[in-house]
Structures are given as C-alpha cells and as structure tokens.
XYZ file of C-alpha atoms in Angstrom:
211
model
C 0.000 0.000 0.000
C 1.404 3.379 -1.041
C -0.023 6.726 0.049
C 1.673 9.587 -1.776
C 1.310 13.355 -1.730
C 3.138 13.743 -5.017
C 1.403 15.927 -7.583
C 2.176 18.136 -10.533
C 4.490 20.968 -9.454
C 2.333 23.566 -11.228
C -0.902 22.542 -9.566
C -0.902 20.851 -6.169
C 2.604 20.053 -4.990
C 3.712 22.436 -2.265
C 0.208 23.870 -1.810
C -1.515 21.078 0.110
C -2.465 21.703 3.735
C -2.370 18.556 5.831
C -0.911 15.107 6.321
C -1.266 11.807 4.503
C -2.732 10.230 7.675
C -4.301 12.051 10.625
C -4.787 9.851 13.713
C -7.236 11.770 15.881
C -8.127 8.781 18.090
C -7.749 5.005 18.094
C -4.845 3.006 16.669
C -3.034 2.868 13.320
C -0.528 0.105 12.531
C 2.040 0.500 9.727
C 3.143 -2.945 8.576
C 4.729 -4.768 5.615
C 4.861 -2.920 2.297
C 3.319 0.273 3.675
C 4.844 3.396 2.109
C 4.035 6.994 3.045
C 5.918 9.382 0.781
C 6.291 12.685 -1.029
C 3.932 14.932 0.941
C 5.535 18.365 0.641
C 4.066 21.276 2.600
C 6.459 24.109 1.880
C 4.422 27.222 1.146
C 1.664 27.349 3.756
C 1.763 27.813 7.526
C 1.046 24.132 8.228
C 1.137 22.743 11.761
C 3.548 19.866 11.319
C 3.706 16.180 10.494
C 4.533 15.865 6.807
C 3.218 12.289 6.531
C 1.414 11.557 9.767
C 0.015 13.310 12.832
C -0.892 11.493 16.048
C -3.281 13.571 18.155
C -3.831 13.391 21.914
C -6.101 10.326 21.783
C -4.224 8.519 19.023
C -1.660 5.747 18.796
C 0.562 4.687 15.914
C 2.637 1.497 15.798
C 5.252 1.175 13.062
C 6.211 -2.478 12.627
C 7.565 -2.269 9.088
C 7.235 -0.193 5.942
C 8.744 3.183 5.112
C 8.032 6.889 5.624
C 10.200 8.816 3.190
C 10.784 12.009 1.274
C 8.234 14.164 3.061
C 8.913 17.857 3.702
C 7.431 20.509 5.944
C 8.004 24.016 7.240
C 7.113 23.206 10.848
C 7.315 20.529 13.529
C 8.233 17.175 12.043
C 9.075 16.394 8.441
C 7.597 12.903 8.773
C 5.603 12.744 12.022
C 4.088 15.029 14.620
C 3.175 13.418 17.956
C 0.994 15.670 20.093
C 0.701 15.664 23.883
C -1.075 12.474 24.927
C -0.293 10.728 21.632
C 1.913 7.631 21.256
C 4.254 6.513 18.496
C 5.981 3.139 18.895
C 8.541 1.979 16.317
C 9.682 -1.647 16.260
C 10.708 -1.854 12.605
C 10.655 -0.062 9.278
C 12.483 3.002 7.999
C 11.939 6.750 8.361
C 14.265 8.402 5.848
C 14.982 11.484 3.733
C 12.387 13.711 5.376
C 13.064 17.381 6.042
C 11.966 20.538 7.808
C 13.027 24.001 6.667
C 12.583 27.004 8.960
C 10.644 29.881 7.422
C 10.371 32.436 10.261
C 11.648 33.464 13.694
C 8.469 32.058 15.243
C 8.149 29.141 17.668
C 7.571 26.011 15.630
C 8.346 27.600 12.283
C 12.099 28.035 12.788
C 13.068 24.445 11.884
C 12.441 21.656 14.441
C 12.434 17.877 13.985
C 13.651 16.719 10.584
C 11.860 13.385 10.993
C 9.830 13.515 14.232
C 8.444 16.267 16.426
C 7.335 14.790 19.748
C 5.238 16.372 22.486
C 3.724 13.041 23.545
C 5.523 9.710 23.818
C 7.927 8.118 21.341
C 9.217 4.614 21.972
C 11.812 3.219 19.563
C 12.622 -0.484 19.910
C 13.797 -1.234 16.374
C 13.875 0.077 12.832
C 15.949 2.882 11.379
C 15.679 6.685 11.322
C 18.210 7.889 8.765
C 19.228 10.756 6.488
C 16.661 13.275 7.707
C 17.518 16.971 7.857
C 16.433 20.137 9.608
C 17.445 23.643 8.549
C 17.220 26.906 10.451
C 15.771 30.281 9.574
C 18.443 32.955 9.143
C 18.000 36.707 9.263
C 21.116 38.817 8.818
C 23.431 37.658 11.651
C 20.693 35.901 13.623
C 19.786 32.228 13.311
C 16.727 30.477 14.703
C 15.852 26.792 15.054
C 17.650 24.211 12.961
C 17.450 21.643 15.788
C 16.665 17.931 16.024
C 17.792 16.312 12.770
C 15.995 13.051 13.557
C 13.893 13.844 16.655
C 12.865 17.062 18.367
C 11.628 15.979 21.787
C 9.598 18.026 24.224
C 7.705 15.032 25.626
C 8.918 11.574 26.599
C 11.301 9.712 24.298
C 12.552 6.168 24.970
C 15.244 4.679 22.734
C 15.450 0.937 23.401
C 16.888 -0.280 20.099
C 17.123 0.404 16.388
C 19.452 2.814 14.604
C 19.535 6.595 14.236
C 22.097 7.425 11.567
C 23.173 9.998 9.028
C 20.788 12.722 10.188
C 21.732 16.399 9.975
C 20.812 19.589 11.821
C 22.030 22.982 10.693
C 22.513 24.102 14.326
C 22.459 21.362 16.988
C 21.066 17.977 18.027
C 21.639 16.106 14.784
C 20.128 12.900 16.195
C 17.968 14.159 19.082
C 17.287 17.585 20.543
C 15.485 17.341 23.873
C 14.063 20.430 25.601
C 14.117 21.562 29.229
C 10.641 20.145 29.937
C 11.203 16.744 28.338
C 12.519 13.302 29.266
C 14.914 11.174 27.236
C 15.794 7.541 28.076
C 18.465 5.741 26.056
C 18.822 2.049 26.877
C 19.904 0.614 23.540
C 20.262 1.336 19.852
C 22.940 2.659 17.539
C 23.788 6.330 16.910
C 26.041 6.741 13.883
C 27.280 9.642 11.764
C 24.722 12.256 12.837
C 26.084 15.754 12.151
C 25.450 19.354 13.135
C 27.667 22.416 13.066
C 29.327 21.519 16.394
C 29.326 17.707 16.025
C 26.656 17.231 18.726
C 24.496 14.181 17.943
C 22.556 14.800 21.168
C 21.525 18.150 22.615
C 20.127 17.739 26.110
C 18.336 20.461 28.040
C 15.926 18.196 29.952
C 16.200 14.965 31.927
C 18.295 12.284 30.269
C 19.095 8.754 31.443
C 21.503 6.514 29.540
C 21.694 2.824 30.444
C 19.699 0.937 33.063
C-alpha cells in the first residue's frame, strides 16, 4: 500500500495543507509494504507532520514499511506526535524527510527533521536515517535548525534500532530534547549524525543513559 502526496508541481505540490494520515483517536498500525511518501508542505503555515500526525487520543505502531521524502516548514518532516499521543517503532524506515525554517516564530524556525514529539515516542527497532532540519536565518541571527531526527519536548525512549546519518544545521543532529522533556536511552545505535558543532545529542531536559 502506497499513500503519496506527489502531484504536478504547477498545480498541487507544495500547496496542500495537511498530512497523509491524521490519527485523531484510536490506533493505526504500519506494517509490511506500507509506504508513506512525497507529501511536501512548503508554502503554507502548516502545523507539522509531513506524513502523519498522532493527536492526543491517538496511537501509531510502526512495525515495518517506510516513511520517506516528506517535507514541511514546521514541527516534524515525517511525524508530529501531540501531547497524549503515542508513536511506537519496532521496525521499518523513516528516511529522507526534512523541515526548513521559514520564520523566527516558535515552531516555524526548523524543528524535527523526521519527528516532532510532544507526547511519547518509543523506539525499539527500525531505522531513522538521512533526515535533515534547517534553520531560519536573518542577517546575523539564526533560529531553530534543531533535532535532525527527533525534536523531543515530551517523553522519548530509545530501546533499540538505529539513528544514523541525520543532519541539523545548528544542533542535536540525532535528538534535541528540551528543558521540559525526558529522554531515556537504553539501547540502539547512533552513527554519523552531524550538526555544526558535532553534537548528535543536545540535552536540556532529563536524560538517562543505560539501566
């Protein structure tokens, strides 16, 4: 099953408001041969989640499949997890998604190349790779550009899987976690994530590594 946002560049592409899947309540499972791709929201003030949004009463379980090549101007190139929402990844690939900052405004300055999380993210397997986030620049000032793979202001648990090759123009190439968030790392592989200061993790909140 493929769900694509791709359209003719002169008509729809870049002008669509919304996600490929919107989980307002209940449960969605992404399994074998599921592909969410090419939803590009670049010109409108969208509210995040290029491919998928999980609202406060929703749950999404990614067991396999791929979320790729989605782009946004705010809060999660691939996924936006809102407060109360849950995203659990045990397999599959989230790759080549991007967020580009468009203003010096909270949420629109470039946050979460793949995932923006205000709820709960639990990663037990799968791969998050080659996602990017870019900041908004104005003269000598620079805003955002944080969280190449994950921007976390909720609860994020990394139990396994791989986070690799993600890029942030400022900091937190793999994960950027805010002052009001929690990050647990008990497994997994972090490889070749790059930002301007070589910081794969940027930690402002509570972080526990290991048991």
